[in-house]
Short mmCIF file of N, CA and C in Angstrom, two decimals:
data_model
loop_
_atom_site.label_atom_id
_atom_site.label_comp_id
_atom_site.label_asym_id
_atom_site.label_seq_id
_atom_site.Cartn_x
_atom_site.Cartn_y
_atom_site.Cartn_z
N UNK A 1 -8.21 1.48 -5.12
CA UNK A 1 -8.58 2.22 -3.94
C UNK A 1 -7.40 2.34 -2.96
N UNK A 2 -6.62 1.21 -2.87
CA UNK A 2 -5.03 1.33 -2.28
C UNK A 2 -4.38 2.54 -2.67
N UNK A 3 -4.02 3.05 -3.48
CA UNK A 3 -3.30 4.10 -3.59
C UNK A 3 -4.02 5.41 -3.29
N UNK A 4 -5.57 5.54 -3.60
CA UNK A 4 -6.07 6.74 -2.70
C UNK A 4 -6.16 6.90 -1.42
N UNK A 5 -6.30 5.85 -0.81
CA UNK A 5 -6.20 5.69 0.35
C UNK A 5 -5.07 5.81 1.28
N UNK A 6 -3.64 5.37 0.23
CA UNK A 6 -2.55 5.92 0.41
C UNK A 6 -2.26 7.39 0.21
N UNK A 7 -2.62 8.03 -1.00
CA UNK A 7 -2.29 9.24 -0.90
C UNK A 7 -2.97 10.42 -0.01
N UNK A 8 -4.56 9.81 -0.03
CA UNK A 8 -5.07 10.88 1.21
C UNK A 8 -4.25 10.86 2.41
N UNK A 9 -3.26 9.54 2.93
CA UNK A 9 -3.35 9.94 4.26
C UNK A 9 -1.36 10.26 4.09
N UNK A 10 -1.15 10.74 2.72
CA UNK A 10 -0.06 11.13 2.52
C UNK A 10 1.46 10.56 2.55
N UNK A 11 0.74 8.89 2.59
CA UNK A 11 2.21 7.64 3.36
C UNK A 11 2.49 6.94 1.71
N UNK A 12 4.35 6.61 1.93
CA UNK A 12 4.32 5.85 0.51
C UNK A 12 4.29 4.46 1.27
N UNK A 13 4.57 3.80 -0.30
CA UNK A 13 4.32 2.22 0.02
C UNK A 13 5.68 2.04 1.55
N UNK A 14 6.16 2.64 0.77
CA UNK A 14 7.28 1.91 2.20
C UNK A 14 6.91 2.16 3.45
N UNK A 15 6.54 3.04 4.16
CA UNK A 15 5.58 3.47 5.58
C UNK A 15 4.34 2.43 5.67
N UNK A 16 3.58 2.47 4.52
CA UNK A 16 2.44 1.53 4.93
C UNK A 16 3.54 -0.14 5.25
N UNK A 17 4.13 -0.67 4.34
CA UNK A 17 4.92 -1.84 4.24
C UNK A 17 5.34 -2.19 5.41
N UNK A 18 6.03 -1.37 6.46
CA UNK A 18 7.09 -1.27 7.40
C UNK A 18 5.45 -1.31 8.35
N UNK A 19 4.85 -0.44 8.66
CA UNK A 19 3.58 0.22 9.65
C UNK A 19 2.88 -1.41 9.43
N UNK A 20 2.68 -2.30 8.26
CA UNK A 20 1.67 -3.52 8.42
C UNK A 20 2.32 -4.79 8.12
N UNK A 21 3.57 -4.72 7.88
CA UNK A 21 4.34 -6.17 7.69
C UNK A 21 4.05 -6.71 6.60
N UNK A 22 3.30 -6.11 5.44
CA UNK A 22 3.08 -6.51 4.19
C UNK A 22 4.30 -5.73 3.33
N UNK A 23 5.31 -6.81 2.61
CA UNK A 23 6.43 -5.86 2.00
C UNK A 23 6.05 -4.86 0.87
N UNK A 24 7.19 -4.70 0.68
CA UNK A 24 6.67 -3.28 -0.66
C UNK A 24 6.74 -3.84 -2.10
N UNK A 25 7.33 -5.38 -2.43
CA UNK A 25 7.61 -6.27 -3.04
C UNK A 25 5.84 -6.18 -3.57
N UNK A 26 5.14 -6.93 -2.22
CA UNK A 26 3.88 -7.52 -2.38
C UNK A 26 2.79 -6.27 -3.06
N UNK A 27 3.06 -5.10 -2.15
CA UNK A 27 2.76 -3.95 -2.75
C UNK A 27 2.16 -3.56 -4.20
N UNK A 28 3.39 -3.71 -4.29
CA UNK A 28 3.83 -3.51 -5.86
C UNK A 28 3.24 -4.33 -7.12
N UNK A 29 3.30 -5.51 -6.25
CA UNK A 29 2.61 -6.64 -7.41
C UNK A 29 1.61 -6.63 -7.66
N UNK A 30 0.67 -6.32 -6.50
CA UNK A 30 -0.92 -5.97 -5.88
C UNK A 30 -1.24 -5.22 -7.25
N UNK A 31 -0.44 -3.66 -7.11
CA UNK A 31 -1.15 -3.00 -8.06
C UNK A 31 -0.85 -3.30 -9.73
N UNK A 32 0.30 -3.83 -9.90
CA UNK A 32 0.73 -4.07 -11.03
C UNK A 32 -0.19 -5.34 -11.45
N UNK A 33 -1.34 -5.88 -11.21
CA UNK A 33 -2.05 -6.99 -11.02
C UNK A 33 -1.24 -8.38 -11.55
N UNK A 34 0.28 -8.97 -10.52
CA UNK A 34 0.89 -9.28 -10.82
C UNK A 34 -0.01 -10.31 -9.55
N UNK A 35 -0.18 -10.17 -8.56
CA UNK A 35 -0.74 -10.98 -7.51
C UNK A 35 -2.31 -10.82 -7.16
N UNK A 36 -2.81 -11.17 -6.82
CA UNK A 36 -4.29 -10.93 -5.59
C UNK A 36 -4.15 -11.04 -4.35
N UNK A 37 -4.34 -10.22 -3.99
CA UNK A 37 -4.02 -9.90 -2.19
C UNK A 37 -4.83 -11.30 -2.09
N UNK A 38 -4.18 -11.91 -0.57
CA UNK A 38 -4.92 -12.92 -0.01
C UNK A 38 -6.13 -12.40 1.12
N UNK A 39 -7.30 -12.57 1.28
CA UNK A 39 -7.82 -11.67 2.22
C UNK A 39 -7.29 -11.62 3.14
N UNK A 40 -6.37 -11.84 4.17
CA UNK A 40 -5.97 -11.75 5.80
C UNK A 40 -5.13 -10.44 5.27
N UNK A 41 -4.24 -10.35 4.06
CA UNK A 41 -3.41 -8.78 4.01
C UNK A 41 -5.11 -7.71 3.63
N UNK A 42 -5.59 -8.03 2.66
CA UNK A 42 -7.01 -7.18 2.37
C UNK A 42 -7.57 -6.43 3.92
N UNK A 43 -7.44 -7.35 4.60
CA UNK A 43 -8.01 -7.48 5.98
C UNK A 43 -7.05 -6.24 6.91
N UNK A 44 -5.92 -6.53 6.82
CA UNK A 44 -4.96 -5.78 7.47
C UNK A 44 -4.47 -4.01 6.65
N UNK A 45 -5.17 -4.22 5.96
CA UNK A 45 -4.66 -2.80 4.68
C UNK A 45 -6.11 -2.06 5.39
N UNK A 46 -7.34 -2.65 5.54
CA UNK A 46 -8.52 -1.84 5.80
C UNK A 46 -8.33 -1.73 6.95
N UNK A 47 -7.69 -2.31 7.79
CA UNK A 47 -7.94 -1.96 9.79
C UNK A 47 -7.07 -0.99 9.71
N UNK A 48 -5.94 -0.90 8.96
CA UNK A 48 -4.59 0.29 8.82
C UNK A 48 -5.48 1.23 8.16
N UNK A 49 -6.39 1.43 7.17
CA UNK A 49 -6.79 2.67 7.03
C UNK A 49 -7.98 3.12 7.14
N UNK A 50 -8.53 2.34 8.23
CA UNK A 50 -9.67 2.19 9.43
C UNK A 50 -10.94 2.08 7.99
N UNK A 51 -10.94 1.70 7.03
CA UNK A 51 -12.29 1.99 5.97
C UNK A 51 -12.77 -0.29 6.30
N UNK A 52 -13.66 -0.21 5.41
CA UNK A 52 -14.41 -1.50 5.73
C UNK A 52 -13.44 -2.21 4.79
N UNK A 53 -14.05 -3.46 4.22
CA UNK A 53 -12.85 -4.70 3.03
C UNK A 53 -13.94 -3.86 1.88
N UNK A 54 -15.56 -3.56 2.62
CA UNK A 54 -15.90 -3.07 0.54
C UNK A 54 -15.47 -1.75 0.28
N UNK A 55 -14.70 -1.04 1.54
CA UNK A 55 -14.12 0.37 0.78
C UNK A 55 -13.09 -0.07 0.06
N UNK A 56 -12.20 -0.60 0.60
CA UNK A 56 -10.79 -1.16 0.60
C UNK A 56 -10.95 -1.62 -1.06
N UNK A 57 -12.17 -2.39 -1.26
CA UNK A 57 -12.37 -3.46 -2.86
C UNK A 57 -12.82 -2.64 -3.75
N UNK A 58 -13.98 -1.44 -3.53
CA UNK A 58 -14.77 -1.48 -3.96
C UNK A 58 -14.93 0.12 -4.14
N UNK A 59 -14.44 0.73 -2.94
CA UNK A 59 -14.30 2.37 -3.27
C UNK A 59 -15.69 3.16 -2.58
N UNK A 60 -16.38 1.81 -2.21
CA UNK A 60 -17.67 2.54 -1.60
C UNK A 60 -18.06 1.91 -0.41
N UNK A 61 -18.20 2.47 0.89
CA UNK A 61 -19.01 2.40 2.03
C UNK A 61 -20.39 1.58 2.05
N UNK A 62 -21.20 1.71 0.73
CA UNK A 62 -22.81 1.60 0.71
C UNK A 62 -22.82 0.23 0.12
N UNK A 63 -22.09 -0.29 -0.27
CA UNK A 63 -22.33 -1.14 -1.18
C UNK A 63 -22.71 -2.24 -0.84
N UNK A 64 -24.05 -2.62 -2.15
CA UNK A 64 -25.04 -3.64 -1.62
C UNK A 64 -25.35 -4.62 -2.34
N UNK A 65 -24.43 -5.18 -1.55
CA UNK A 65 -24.14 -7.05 -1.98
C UNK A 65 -25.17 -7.21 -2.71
N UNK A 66 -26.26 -7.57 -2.65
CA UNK A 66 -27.63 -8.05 -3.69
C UNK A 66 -27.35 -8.16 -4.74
N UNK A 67 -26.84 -6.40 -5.10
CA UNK A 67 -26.35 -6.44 -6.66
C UNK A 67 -25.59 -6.87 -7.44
N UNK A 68 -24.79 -7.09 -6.53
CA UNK A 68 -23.39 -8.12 -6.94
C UNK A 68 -23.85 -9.10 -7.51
N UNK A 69 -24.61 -9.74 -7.24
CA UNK A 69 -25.22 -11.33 -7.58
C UNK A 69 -25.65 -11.08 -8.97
N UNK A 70 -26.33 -10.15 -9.15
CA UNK A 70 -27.03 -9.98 -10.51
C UNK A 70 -26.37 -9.25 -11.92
#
């Protein structure tokens, strides 16, 4: 969802990197599933592209925990 979220609002990693103090290093690893974001950057990637942590995770607005469990 990071990179749509990146490309809708038309910024590369380096603008978001520089704009939230998360490097382009970390970036990179994120998607290459080389790392797992720690939530406090998760946290700071969704206030930068104003969506919630379950858009940010999950790709959807609605989403309802309950189901998760099951």
């Amino acid at each position: 969802m990071y990179a749509d979220l990146r490309d809708q609002h038309k910024l590369t990693d380096y603008r978001v990197a520089k704009d939230t103090g998360i490097s382009t290093s970390t970036l990179t690893n994120w998607k290459h599933g080389r790392y797992t974001p720690k939530a406090n950057k998760l946290k700071i990637l969704a206030d930068y592209f104003g969506v919630s942590l379950e858009t940010l995770l999950y790709g959807e607005e609605d989403i309802n925990v309950k189901n998760l469990s099951k």
